[in-house]
XYZ file of N, CA and C in Angstrom:
546
model
N 108.852 68.933 117.288
C 107.670 68.063 117.205
C 108.134 66.676 117.174
N 109.040 66.244 116.379
C 109.446 64.914 116.351
C 110.885 64.730 117.096
N 110.722 64.748 118.421
C 111.812 64.479 119.321
C 113.191 65.130 118.874
N 113.134 66.489 118.836
C 114.233 67.251 118.519
C 114.540 67.247 117.007
N 113.884 66.518 116.245
C 113.994 66.559 114.816
C 112.977 67.512 114.329
N 113.417 68.526 113.569
C 112.417 69.513 112.990
C 111.351 68.805 112.038
N 110.273 69.146 111.958
C 109.206 68.649 110.987
C 109.738 68.689 109.613
N 110.440 69.707 109.182
C 110.912 69.666 107.887
C 112.061 68.636 107.562
N 112.800 68.380 108.657
C 113.799 67.258 108.615
C 113.242 65.888 108.312
N 112.268 65.774 109.166
C 111.524 64.464 109.089
C 110.733 64.288 107.667
N 110.172 65.418 107.180
C 109.569 65.310 105.867
C 110.623 65.125 104.749
N 111.928 65.891 104.959
C 113.059 65.795 104.057
C 113.462 64.275 103.954
N 113.517 63.643 105.092
C 113.905 62.094 105.168
C 112.889 61.387 104.361
N 111.631 61.551 104.471
C 110.625 60.909 103.870
C 110.724 60.951 102.307
N 111.343 62.174 101.842
C 111.491 62.544 100.402
C 112.807 61.978 99.959
N 113.694 61.407 100.891
C 114.950 60.806 100.416
C 116.230 61.649 100.576
N 116.077 62.687 101.442
C 117.195 63.570 101.634
C 118.279 62.881 102.518
N 119.550 62.741 102.067
C 120.603 61.928 102.738
C 120.926 62.776 104.052
N 120.985 64.196 103.897
C 121.472 65.010 104.978
C 120.435 64.954 106.077
N 119.022 64.747 106.016
C 118.143 64.657 106.821
C 118.254 63.238 107.619
N 118.574 62.288 106.833
C 118.883 60.833 107.349
C 120.198 60.972 108.329
N 121.121 61.733 107.956
C 122.320 61.834 108.693
C 121.982 62.609 110.023
N 121.153 63.443 109.999
C 120.797 64.264 111.246
C 120.112 63.246 112.198
N 119.252 62.468 111.657
C 118.412 61.467 112.523
C 119.486 60.399 113.033
N 120.452 59.960 112.084
C 121.452 59.080 112.575
C 122.273 59.566 113.580
N 122.706 60.759 113.493
C 123.498 61.279 114.519
C 122.874 61.485 115.857
N 121.567 61.757 115.792
C 120.757 61.961 117.074
C 120.497 60.617 117.760
N 120.272 59.609 117.001
C 119.706 58.355 117.525
C 120.757 57.104 117.640
N 121.801 57.207 116.839
C 122.781 56.117 116.758
C 123.344 55.658 118.106
N 123.834 56.437 118.987
C 124.380 56.094 120.246
C 123.236 55.693 121.260
N 122.090 56.333 121.181
C 120.980 55.958 122.090
C 120.434 54.521 121.680
N 120.455 54.269 120.443
C 119.850 52.866 120.069
C 120.955 51.786 120.454
N 122.083 52.094 120.149
C 123.271 51.104 120.605
C 123.147 50.857 122.148
N 122.967 51.903 122.887
C 122.847 51.694 124.401
C 121.507 51.016 124.724
N 120.451 51.277 124.191
C 119.246 50.598 124.365
C 119.345 49.276 124.111
N 119.858 48.742 122.941
C 119.884 47.409 122.547
C 120.948 46.633 123.445
N 122.044 47.364 123.803
C 122.981 46.705 124.714
C 122.387 46.378 126.006
N 121.410 47.034 126.520
C 120.824 46.835 127.656
C 119.827 45.466 127.531
N 119.522 45.146 126.385
C 118.730 43.957 126.168
C 119.615 42.798 125.991
N 120.644 42.962 125.088
C 121.475 41.775 124.821
C 122.944 42.102 125.021
N 123.687 41.123 125.270
C 125.046 41.248 125.433
C 125.761 40.534 124.269
N 126.019 41.269 123.343
C 126.570 40.653 122.200
C 127.561 41.588 121.449
N 128.442 41.154 120.726
C 129.201 41.960 119.812
C 128.458 42.420 118.480
N 127.278 41.951 118.338
C 126.529 42.138 117.179
C 125.613 43.251 117.356
N 125.657 44.055 118.377
C 124.713 45.243 118.658
C 124.961 46.344 117.655
N 126.198 46.519 117.302
C 126.525 47.467 116.249
C 125.887 47.043 114.874
N 126.004 45.867 114.408
C 125.324 45.376 113.320
C 123.831 45.527 113.321
N 123.307 45.083 114.516
C 121.860 45.267 114.606
C 121.398 46.618 114.461
N 122.235 47.737 115.078
C 121.839 49.089 114.914
C 121.876 49.547 113.495
N 122.993 49.025 112.778
C 123.161 49.453 111.431
C 121.783 49.033 110.461
N 121.512 47.829 110.878
C 120.269 47.169 110.155
C 119.060 48.101 110.510
N 118.897 48.577 111.572
C 117.674 49.491 111.971
C 117.698 50.591 111.143
N 118.998 51.402 111.102
C 118.989 52.421 110.170
C 118.799 52.253 108.682
N 119.366 51.060 108.223
C 119.138 50.659 106.879
C 117.595 50.608 106.590
N 116.854 49.872 107.575
C 115.483 49.747 107.405
C 114.809 51.206 107.476
N 115.266 51.968 108.335
C 114.652 53.333 108.388
C 114.717 54.093 106.975
N 115.991 53.900 106.365
C 116.040 54.433 105.073
C 115.066 53.871 104.010
N 115.171 52.602 104.156
C 114.294 51.692 103.077
C 112.862 52.056 103.248
N 112.377 52.098 104.467
C 110.976 52.259 104.863
C 110.581 53.715 105.084
N 111.513 54.581 104.755
C 111.252 56.087 105.087
C 109.977 56.597 104.672
N 109.305 56.179 103.481
C 108.176 56.758 102.876
C 106.935 56.152 103.660
N 107.074 55.019 104.339
C 105.986 54.345 105.067
C 105.865 54.887 106.407
N 106.720 55.683 106.846
C 106.601 56.100 108.342
C 105.585 57.265 108.281
N 104.729 56.995 109.250
C 103.549 57.976 109.559
C 104.285 59.304 110.135
N 104.104 60.343 109.434
C 104.606 61.695 109.862
C 103.909 62.278 111.168
N 102.738 61.745 111.454
C 101.916 62.150 112.679
C 102.476 61.263 113.865
N 103.192 60.237 113.691
C 103.687 59.452 114.845
C 105.026 59.947 115.307
N 105.344 59.489 116.471
C 106.628 59.997 116.983
C 107.767 59.175 116.492
N 108.804 59.904 115.977
C 109.962 59.143 115.415
C 110.653 58.475 116.536
N 110.680 59.024 117.734
C 111.332 58.479 118.922
C 110.584 57.100 119.181
N 109.484 57.018 119.129
C 108.667 55.683 119.356
C 109.006 54.759 118.226
N 109.037 55.140 117.011
C 109.394 54.290 115.889
C 110.806 53.748 116.093
N 111.757 54.620 116.509
C 113.183 54.001 116.618
C 113.323 53.192 117.703
N 112.579 53.398 118.840
C 112.850 52.416 119.995
C 111.993 51.278 119.829
N 110.862 51.223 119.092
C 110.170 49.991 118.774
C 110.963 49.180 117.859
N 111.461 49.879 116.854
C 112.288 49.038 115.909
C 113.516 48.440 116.609
N 114.191 49.193 117.488
C 115.304 48.609 118.248
C 114.946 47.403 119.226
N 113.823 47.589 119.861
C 113.291 46.464 120.781
C 113.060 45.260 119.963
N 112.421 45.560 118.836
C 111.918 44.336 117.984
C 113.100 43.622 117.410
N 114.095 44.496 116.972
C 115.302 43.825 116.424
C 116.125 43.128 117.415
N 116.235 43.591 118.651
C 116.819 42.814 119.791
C 116.192 41.476 120.082
N 114.931 41.645 120.163
C 114.180 40.347 120.495
C 114.279 39.398 119.476
N 114.106 39.911 118.197
C 114.374 38.857 117.088
C 115.789 38.309 117.049
N 116.774 39.071 117.340
C 118.062 38.513 117.524
C 118.249 37.412 118.590
N 117.575 37.782 119.747
C 117.623 36.752 120.769
C 116.808 35.364 120.387
N 115.779 35.626 119.684
C 114.971 34.588 119.284
C 115.690 33.671 118.296
N 116.331 34.237 117.347
C 117.058 33.503 116.417
C 118.409 32.860 116.966
N 118.889 33.579 117.850
C 120.019 32.998 118.452
C 119.757 31.817 119.350
N 118.695 31.828 120.076
C 118.286 30.704 120.949
C 117.856 29.552 119.915
N 117.220 29.762 118.940
C 116.771 28.855 117.965
C 118.034 28.062 117.388
N 118.904 28.855 116.925
C 120.247 28.408 116.344
C 121.012 27.571 117.349
N 121.119 28.037 118.598
C 121.877 27.412 119.638
C 121.175 26.233 120.022
N 119.842 26.163 119.966
C 119.148 24.820 120.455
C 119.409 23.848 119.264
N 119.398 24.431 117.981
C 119.546 23.413 116.886
C 120.972 22.747 116.910
N 121.879 23.724 117.212
C 123.344 23.127 117.321
C 123.484 22.188 118.281
N 122.993 22.374 119.579
C 123.031 21.583 120.711
C 122.421 20.158 120.379
N 121.387 20.313 119.711
C 120.551 18.956 119.499
C 121.180 18.225 118.229
N 121.868 18.770 117.454
C 122.103 18.233 116.044
C 123.625 18.109 115.875
N 124.495 18.942 116.381
C 125.905 18.899 116.099
C 126.872 18.889 117.115
N 126.926 19.846 117.860
C 127.972 19.901 118.918
C 127.446 19.656 120.268
N 128.386 18.898 121.112
C 127.901 18.435 122.375
C 128.410 19.561 123.524
N 129.417 20.408 123.069
C 129.939 21.371 124.102
C 129.627 22.744 123.747
N 128.456 23.025 123.034
C 128.067 24.374 122.713
C 127.564 25.121 123.991
N 128.103 26.307 124.241
C 127.787 27.182 125.399
C 126.448 27.799 125.110
N 125.195 27.185 125.302
C 123.972 27.809 125.080
C 123.651 28.852 126.112
N 123.268 29.885 125.639
C 122.988 31.152 126.555
C 121.567 31.577 126.550
N 120.693 30.891 127.018
C 119.301 31.463 127.163
C 119.153 32.559 128.177
N 120.218 32.860 128.911
C 120.385 34.107 129.781
C 120.025 35.282 129.147
N 120.347 35.479 127.851
C 120.050 36.742 127.105
C 118.513 36.918 126.891
N 117.873 35.858 126.715
C 116.335 36.095 126.509
C 115.776 36.317 127.980
N 116.118 35.589 128.845
C 115.715 35.758 130.204
C 116.062 37.202 130.748
N 117.191 37.744 130.420
C 117.549 39.050 130.778
C 116.599 40.156 130.090
N 116.350 39.855 128.845
C 115.446 40.874 128.165
C 114.227 40.847 128.641
N 113.661 39.620 129.034
C 112.309 39.506 129.485
C 112.218 40.211 130.951
N 113.174 39.982 131.702
C 113.295 40.618 133.050
C 113.359 42.189 132.987
N 114.114 42.618 131.955
C 114.159 44.083 131.770
C 112.750 44.727 131.421
N 112.009 43.859 130.508
C 110.723 44.335 130.197
C 109.747 44.251 131.257
N 109.765 43.276 132.021
C 108.958 43.132 133.240
C 109.327 44.196 134.283
N 110.590 44.398 134.560
C 110.987 45.448 135.471
C 110.529 46.787 134.960
N 110.530 47.139 133.643
C 110.052 48.342 133.045
C 108.567 48.571 133.261
N 107.938 47.474 133.159
C 106.278 47.402 133.250
C 106.020 47.669 134.716
N 106.946 47.057 135.660
C 106.652 47.238 137.035
C 106.794 48.713 137.454
N 107.899 49.212 137.053
C 108.199 50.684 137.438
C 107.189 51.486 136.915
N 106.841 51.288 135.591
C 105.857 52.207 134.975
C 104.490 52.099 135.652
N 104.027 50.920 136.002
C 102.776 50.764 136.663
C 102.834 51.378 138.151
N 103.864 51.582 138.727
C 104.002 52.237 140.056
C 104.151 53.710 140.043
N 104.238 54.233 138.810
C 104.334 55.797 138.632
C 103.103 56.354 139.109
N 103.084 57.685 139.499
C 101.821 58.398 139.638
C 100.905 58.255 138.290
N 99.573 58.191 138.460
C 98.663 57.907 137.411
C 98.974 58.583 136.195
N 99.066 60.066 136.409
C 99.111 60.873 135.151
C 100.445 60.561 134.430
N 101.602 60.369 135.103
C 102.905 60.150 134.478
C 102.805 58.857 133.831
N 102.146 57.748 134.392
C 102.061 56.416 133.806
C 101.261 56.626 132.526
N 100.202 57.322 132.587
C 99.395 57.503 131.314
C 100.086 58.314 130.351
N 100.910 59.292 130.625
C 101.599 59.950 129.537
C 102.708 59.125 128.970
N 103.446 58.274 129.877
C 104.398 57.516 129.383
C 103.931 56.355 128.370
N 102.769 55.795 128.718
C 102.139 54.801 127.904
C 101.615 55.411 126.551
N 101.205 56.552 126.718
C 100.687 57.334 125.354
C 101.827 57.495 124.469
N 103.016 57.912 125.064
C 104.173 58.238 124.276
C 104.871 56.910 123.732
N 105.094 55.835 124.600
C 105.801 54.801 124.210
C 104.894 53.785 123.461
N 103.769 53.546 124.033
C 102.960 52.427 123.501
C 102.094 52.836 122.330
N 101.580 54.056 122.407
C 100.795 54.595 121.393
C 101.532 55.448 120.363
N 102.704 55.770 120.625
C 103.480 56.574 119.579
C 103.053 58.090 119.547
N 102.449 58.534 120.522
C 101.945 59.820 120.414
C 103.036 60.908 120.778
N 102.940 62.099 120.006
C 103.867 63.137 120.332
C 103.571 63.762 121.701
N 104.456 64.588 122.238
C 104.239 65.263 123.536
C 103.019 66.309 123.130
N 102.926 66.938 122.115
C 101.905 67.961 121.814
C 100.473 67.149 121.810
N 100.598 66.022 121.136
C 99.123 65.226 121.120
C 98.767 64.841 122.454
N 99.694 64.300 123.361
C 99.415 63.872 124.704
C 98.818 65.190 125.316
N 99.540 66.226 125.332
C 99.107 67.558 125.970
C 97.622 67.811 125.569
N 97.424 67.729 124.403
C 96.015 68.049 123.911
C 94.984 67.292 124.438
N 95.316 65.892 124.233
C 94.372 64.979 124.806
C 94.153 64.972 126.253
N 95.003 65.293 127.125
C 94.931 65.336 128.562
C 94.504 66.675 129.093
N 94.848 67.719 128.140
C 94.383 69.052 128.597
C 95.466 69.641 129.537
N 96.689 69.245 129.198
C 97.802 69.993 130.036
C 98.690 70.579 128.990
N 99.753 71.208 129.591
C 100.698 71.940 128.712
C 101.734 70.891 128.077
N 102.274 71.332 127.068
C 103.303 70.419 126.406
C 104.562 70.301 127.349
N 104.881 71.333 128.130
C 106.004 71.287 129.092
C 105.681 70.466 130.200
N 104.486 70.331 130.682
C 104.113 69.269 131.652
C 104.333 67.868 131.077
N 103.936 67.622 129.945
C 104.126 66.296 129.381
C 105.644 66.054 129.262
N 106.557 66.992 128.822
C 107.898 66.753 128.684
C 108.418 66.518 130.093
N 108.021 67.275 131.149
C 108.607 67.114 132.438
C 108.202 65.826 132.982
N 107.052 65.307 132.778
C 106.623 63.919 133.418
C 107.357 62.883 132.662
N 107.450 62.899 131.351
C 108.155 61.957 130.567
C 109.671 61.889 130.865
N 110.364 63.053 131.191
C 111.553 63.160 131.790
C 111.845 62.380 132.987
N 110.949 62.820 133.887
C 110.903 62.000 135.219
C 110.738 60.494 135.176
N 109.823 60.094 134.234
C 109.613 58.715 134.028
C 110.831 58.035 133.586
N 111.426 58.671 132.485
C 112.659 58.061 131.999
C 113.877 58.031 132.898
N 113.970 59.155 133.730
C 114.991 59.033 134.763
C 114.842 57.981 135.814
N 113.558 57.769 136.191
C 113.256 56.690 137.055
C 113.607 55.210 136.506
N 113.215 55.132 135.272
C 113.506 53.908 134.596
C 115.008 53.625 134.288
N 115.664 54.749 133.999
C 117.120 54.519 133.842
C 117.796 54.078 135.167
N 117.478 54.662 136.203
C 117.988 54.510 137.561
C 117.700 52.965 137.935
N 116.487 52.564 137.706
C 116.165 51.157 138.101
C 116.888 50.125 137.204
N 116.888 50.431 136.039
C 117.511 49.483 135.109
C 118.955 49.525 135.208
N 119.654 50.574 135.560
C 120.931 50.690 135.793
C 121.431 49.786 137.001
N 120.639 50.022 138.128
C 120.873 49.140 139.295
C 120.626 47.693 138.980
N 119.646 47.358 138.232
C 119.324 46.053 137.832
C 120.580 45.458 137.083
N 121.020 46.262 136.080
C 122.155 45.897 135.304
C 123.510 45.492 135.952
N 123.722 46.512 137.024
C 125.107 46.330 137.856
C 124.877 45.152 138.625
N 123.616 44.758 139.048
C 123.502 43.654 140.131
C 123.602 42.287 139.496
N 123.035 42.280 138.262
C 122.883 40.966 137.474
C 123.967 40.724 136.412
N 124.707 41.851 135.975
C 125.865 41.611 134.866
C 127.033 41.050 135.451
């Protein structure tokens, strides 16, 4: 139900079970690092990822068990990456204006993140209607595959297949974009 995390594991996390946290950490750690690395180019990616998991543990009781853990993790990663970029830009702007003349300011990171976001939106909006709807319900609304299937009157397997195709398409386009612009 919760993206290959058993419901009892998710519930154990909410109750403070370190083994449940470890299972979730092992499942998501590399995925989150890769996701953040696609948004920012920095040696701080590992630290940002660790902060996300620390917040997961701290806020574990506040997480809605009816929502997708996958959506929670990727939303947290996206927000953390964008906050990092925002603070980095503010800090670089301050340094450039107040202390150092030769600071290498890199607003490219923010531009890159925005372009990835726009590229994702463009690809999603060009998907077949049903696939786009399922993707948005999953990623934007945090619905589980089962909830999507029930709401749309299709099988859970259909939802899984369509989301798999959507993610495959997004990975392909973003990988090509990354190779071209990095």
